[in-house]
PDB file of C-alpha atoms in Angstrom:
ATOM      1  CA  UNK A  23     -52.033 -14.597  57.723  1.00 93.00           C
ATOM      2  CA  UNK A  24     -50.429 -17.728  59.277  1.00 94.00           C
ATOM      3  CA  UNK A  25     -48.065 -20.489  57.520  1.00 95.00           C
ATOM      4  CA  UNK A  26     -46.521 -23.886  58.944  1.00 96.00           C
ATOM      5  CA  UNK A  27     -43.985 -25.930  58.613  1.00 96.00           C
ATOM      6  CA  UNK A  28     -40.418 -26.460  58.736  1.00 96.00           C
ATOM      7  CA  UNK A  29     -37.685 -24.625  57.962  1.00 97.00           C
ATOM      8  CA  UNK A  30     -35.332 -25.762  55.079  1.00 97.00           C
ATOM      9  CA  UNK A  31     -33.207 -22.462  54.863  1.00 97.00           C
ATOM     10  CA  UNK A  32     -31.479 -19.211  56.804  1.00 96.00           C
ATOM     11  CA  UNK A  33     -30.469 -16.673  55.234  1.00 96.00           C
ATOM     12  CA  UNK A  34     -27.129 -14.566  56.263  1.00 96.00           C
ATOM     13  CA  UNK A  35     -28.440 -11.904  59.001  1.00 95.00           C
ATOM     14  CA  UNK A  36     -28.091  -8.281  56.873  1.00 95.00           C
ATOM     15  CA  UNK A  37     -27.703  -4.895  59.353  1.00 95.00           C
ATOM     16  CA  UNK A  38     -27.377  -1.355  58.107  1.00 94.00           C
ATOM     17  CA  UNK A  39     -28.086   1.989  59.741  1.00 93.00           C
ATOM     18  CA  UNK A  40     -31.180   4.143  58.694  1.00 90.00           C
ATOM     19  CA  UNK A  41     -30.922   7.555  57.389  1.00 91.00           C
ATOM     20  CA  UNK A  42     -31.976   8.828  61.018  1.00 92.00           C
ATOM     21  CA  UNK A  43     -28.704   7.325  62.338  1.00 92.00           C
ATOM     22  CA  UNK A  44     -30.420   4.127  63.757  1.00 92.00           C
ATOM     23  CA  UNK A  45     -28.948   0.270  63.256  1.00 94.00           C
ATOM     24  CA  UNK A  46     -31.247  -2.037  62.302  1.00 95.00           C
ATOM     25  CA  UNK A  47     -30.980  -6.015  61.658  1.00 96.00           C
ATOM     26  CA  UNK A  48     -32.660  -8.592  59.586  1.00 96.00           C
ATOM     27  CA  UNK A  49     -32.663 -12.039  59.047  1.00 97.00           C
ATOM     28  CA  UNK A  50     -35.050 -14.167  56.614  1.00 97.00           C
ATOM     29  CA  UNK A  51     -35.909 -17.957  56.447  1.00 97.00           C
ATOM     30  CA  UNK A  52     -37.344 -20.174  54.105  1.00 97.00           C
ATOM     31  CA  UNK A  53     -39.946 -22.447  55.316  1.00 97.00           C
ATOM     32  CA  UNK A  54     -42.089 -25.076  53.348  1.00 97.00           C
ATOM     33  CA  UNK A  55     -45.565 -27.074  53.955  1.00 96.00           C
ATOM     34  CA  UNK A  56     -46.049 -30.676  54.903  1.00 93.00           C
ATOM     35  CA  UNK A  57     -48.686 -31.251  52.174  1.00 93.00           C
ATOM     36  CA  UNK A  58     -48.829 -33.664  49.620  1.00 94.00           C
ATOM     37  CA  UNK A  59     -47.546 -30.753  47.184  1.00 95.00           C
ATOM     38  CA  UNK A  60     -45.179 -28.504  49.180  1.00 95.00           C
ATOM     39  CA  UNK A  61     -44.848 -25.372  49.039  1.00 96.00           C
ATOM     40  CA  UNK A  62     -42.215 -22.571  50.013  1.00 97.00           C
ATOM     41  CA  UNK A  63     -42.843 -18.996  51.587  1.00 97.00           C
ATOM     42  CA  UNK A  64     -38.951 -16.907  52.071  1.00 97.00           C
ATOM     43  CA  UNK A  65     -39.846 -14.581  55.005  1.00 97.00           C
ATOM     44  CA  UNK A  66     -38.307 -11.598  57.156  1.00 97.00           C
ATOM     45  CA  UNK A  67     -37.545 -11.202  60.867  1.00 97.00           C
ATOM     46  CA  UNK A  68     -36.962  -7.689  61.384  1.00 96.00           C
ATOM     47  CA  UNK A  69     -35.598  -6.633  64.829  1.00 95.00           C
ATOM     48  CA  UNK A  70     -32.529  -8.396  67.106  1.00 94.00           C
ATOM     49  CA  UNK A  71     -34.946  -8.718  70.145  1.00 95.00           C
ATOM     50  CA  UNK A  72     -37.538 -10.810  67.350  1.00 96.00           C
ATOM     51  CA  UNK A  73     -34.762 -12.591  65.700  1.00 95.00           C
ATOM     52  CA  UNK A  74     -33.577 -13.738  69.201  1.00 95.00           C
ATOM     53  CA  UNK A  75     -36.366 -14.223  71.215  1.00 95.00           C
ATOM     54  CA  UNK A  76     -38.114 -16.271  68.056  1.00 95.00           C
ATOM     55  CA  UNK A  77     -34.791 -18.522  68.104  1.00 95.00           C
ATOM     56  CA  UNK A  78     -36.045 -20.030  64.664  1.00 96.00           C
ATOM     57  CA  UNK A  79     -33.522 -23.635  64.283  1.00 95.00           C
ATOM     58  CA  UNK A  80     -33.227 -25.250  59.915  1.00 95.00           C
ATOM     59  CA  UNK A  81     -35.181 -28.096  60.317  1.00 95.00           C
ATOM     60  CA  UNK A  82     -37.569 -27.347  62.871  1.00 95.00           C
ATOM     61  CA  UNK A  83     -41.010 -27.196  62.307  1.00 96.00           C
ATOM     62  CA  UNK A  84     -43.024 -23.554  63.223  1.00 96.00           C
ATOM     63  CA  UNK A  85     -46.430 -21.595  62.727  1.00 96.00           C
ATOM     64  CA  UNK A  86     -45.304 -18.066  61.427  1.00 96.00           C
ATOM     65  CA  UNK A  87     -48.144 -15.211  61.900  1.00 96.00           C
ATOM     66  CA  UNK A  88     -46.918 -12.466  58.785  1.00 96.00           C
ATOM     67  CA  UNK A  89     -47.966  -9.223  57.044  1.00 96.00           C
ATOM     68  CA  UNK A  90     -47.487  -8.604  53.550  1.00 96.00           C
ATOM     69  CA  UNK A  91     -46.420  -5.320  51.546  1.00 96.00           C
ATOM     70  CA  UNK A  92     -45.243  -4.545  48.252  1.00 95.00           C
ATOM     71  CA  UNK A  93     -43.335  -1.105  47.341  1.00 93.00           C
ATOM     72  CA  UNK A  94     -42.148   0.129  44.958  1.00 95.00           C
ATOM     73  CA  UNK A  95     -38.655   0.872  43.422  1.00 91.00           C
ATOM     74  CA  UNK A  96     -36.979   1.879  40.074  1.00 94.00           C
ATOM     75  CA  UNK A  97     -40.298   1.104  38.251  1.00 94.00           C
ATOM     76  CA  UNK A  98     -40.232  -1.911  39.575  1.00 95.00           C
ATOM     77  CA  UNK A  99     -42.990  -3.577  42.553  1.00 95.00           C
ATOM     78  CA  UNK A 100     -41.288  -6.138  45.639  1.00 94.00           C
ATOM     79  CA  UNK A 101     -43.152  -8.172  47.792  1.00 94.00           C
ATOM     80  CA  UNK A 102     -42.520  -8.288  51.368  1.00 95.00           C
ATOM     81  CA  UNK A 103     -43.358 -10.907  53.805  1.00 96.00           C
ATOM     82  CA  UNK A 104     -42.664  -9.669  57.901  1.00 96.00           C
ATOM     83  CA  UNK A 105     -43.103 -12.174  60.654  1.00 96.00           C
ATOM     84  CA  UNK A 106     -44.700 -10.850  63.639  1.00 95.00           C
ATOM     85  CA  UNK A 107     -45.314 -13.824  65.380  1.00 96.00           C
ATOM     86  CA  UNK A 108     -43.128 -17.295  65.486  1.00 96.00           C
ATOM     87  CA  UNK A 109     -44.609 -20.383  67.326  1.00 95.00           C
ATOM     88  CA  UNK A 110     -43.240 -23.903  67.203  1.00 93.00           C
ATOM     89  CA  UNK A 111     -45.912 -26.155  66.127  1.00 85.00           C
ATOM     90  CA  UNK A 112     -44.782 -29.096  67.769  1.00 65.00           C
ATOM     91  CA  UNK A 113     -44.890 -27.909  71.371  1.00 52.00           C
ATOM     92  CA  UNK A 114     -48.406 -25.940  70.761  1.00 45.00           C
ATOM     93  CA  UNK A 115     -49.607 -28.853  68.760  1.00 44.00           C
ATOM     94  CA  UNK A 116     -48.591 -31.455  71.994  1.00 45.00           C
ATOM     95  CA  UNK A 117     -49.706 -28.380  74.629  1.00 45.00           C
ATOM     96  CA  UNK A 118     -53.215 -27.698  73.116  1.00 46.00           C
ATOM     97  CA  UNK A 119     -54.374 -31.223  71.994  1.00 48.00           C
ATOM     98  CA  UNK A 120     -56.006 -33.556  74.486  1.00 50.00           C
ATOM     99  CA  UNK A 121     -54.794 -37.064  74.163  1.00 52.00           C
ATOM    100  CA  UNK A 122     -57.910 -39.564  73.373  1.00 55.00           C
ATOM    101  CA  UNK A 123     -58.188 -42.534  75.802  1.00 55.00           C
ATOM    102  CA  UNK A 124     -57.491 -45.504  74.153  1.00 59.00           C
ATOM    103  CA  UNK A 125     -59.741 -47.796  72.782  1.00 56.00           C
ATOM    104  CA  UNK A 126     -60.072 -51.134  74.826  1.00 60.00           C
ATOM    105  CA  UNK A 127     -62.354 -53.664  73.162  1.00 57.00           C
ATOM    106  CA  UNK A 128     -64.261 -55.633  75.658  1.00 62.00           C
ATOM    107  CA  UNK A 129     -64.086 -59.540  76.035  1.00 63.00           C
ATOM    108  CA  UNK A 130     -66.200 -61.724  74.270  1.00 64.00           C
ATOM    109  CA  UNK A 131     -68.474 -63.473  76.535  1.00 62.00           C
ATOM    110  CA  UNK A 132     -67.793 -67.435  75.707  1.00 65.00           C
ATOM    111  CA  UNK A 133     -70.591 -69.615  73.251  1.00 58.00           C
ATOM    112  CA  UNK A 134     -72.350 -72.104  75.184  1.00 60.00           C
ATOM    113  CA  UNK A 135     -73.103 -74.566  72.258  1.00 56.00           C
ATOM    114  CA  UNK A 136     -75.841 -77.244  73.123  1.00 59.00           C
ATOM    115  CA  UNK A 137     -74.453 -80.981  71.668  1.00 58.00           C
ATOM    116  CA  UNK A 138     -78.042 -82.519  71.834  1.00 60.00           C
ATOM    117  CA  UNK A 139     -79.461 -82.826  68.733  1.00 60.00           C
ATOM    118  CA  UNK A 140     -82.958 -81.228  68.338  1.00 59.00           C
ATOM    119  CA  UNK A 141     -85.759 -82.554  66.392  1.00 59.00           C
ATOM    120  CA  UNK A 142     -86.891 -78.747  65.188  1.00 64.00           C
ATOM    121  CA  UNK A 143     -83.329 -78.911  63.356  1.00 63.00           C
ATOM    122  CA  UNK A 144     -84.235 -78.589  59.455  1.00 66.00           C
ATOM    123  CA  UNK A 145     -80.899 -78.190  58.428  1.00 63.00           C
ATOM    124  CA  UNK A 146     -79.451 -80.675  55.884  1.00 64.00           C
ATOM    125  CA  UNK A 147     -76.185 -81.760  57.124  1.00 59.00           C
TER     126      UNK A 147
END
C-alpha cells in the first residue's frame, strides 16, 4: 500500500534489545494528505540503516510504500503500520513528469476592411 504527503510529526526514536540478545531501533512519523479533507496515517521505521538512509525531515512532503499487521496482546488486537519504502514526492514528482511546452497563441492576421460602400449592402444603418 502507498500513502503521500507531508510529515507533521516525529516521534522520539525507541531501541531495546530482543530476547536473542540483539539491539534493535525504531522510529515512527506522522504524515497527513493534501486533500481537501486530510487525513493522518502514524507509521514505523524499523531498522538504523532504514531510519538513516530514508532521512525522513517534519515538513517535507514523501510517498511511503507500508505493510500492515495486527497482533495480539493481553486480549487486546494493535495495528501496525511498517514502512518499507520512503520516496520524496517532490523530487520523483519533478524527475518523472515531462514539462508541457508552452502554449504560444499565434498572431492574428490584420482585417482589411473595404470603405466603399456597396450597393448589395441591405443593412439598415
Amino acid at each position: 500500500m502507498e500513502f503521500t504527503g507531508k510529515i507533521i510529526a516525529v516521534l522520539p526514536e525507541r531501541k531495546g534489545v530482543s530476547r536473542n540478545g540483539n539491539e534493535w531501533c525504531a522510529q515512527e512519523y506522522v504524515i497527513e494528505s493534501q486533500e481537501q479533507y486530510p487525513k493522518k496515517m502514524c507509521f514505523e521505521v524499523f531498522g538504523q540503516e532504514k531510519i538513516s538512509s530514508f532521512n525522513i525531515q517534519i515538513g517535507e512532503e514523501y510517498k511511503v510504500s507500508f505493510d500492515i499487521d495486527a497482533r495480539q496482546w493481553n486480549d487486546r488486537w494493535f495495528n501496525s503500520i511498517r514502512a518499507w519504502k520512503v520516496e520524496r514526492a517532490t523530487s520523483n514528482a519533478s524527475a518523472d513528469a515531462v514539462a508541457p511546452a508552452p502554449f504560444i497563441a499565434p498572431e492574428p492576421s490584420p482585417v482589411q476592411f473595404d470603405a466603399t460602400p456597396s450597393s448589395t449592402d441591405d443593412l439598415p444603418f
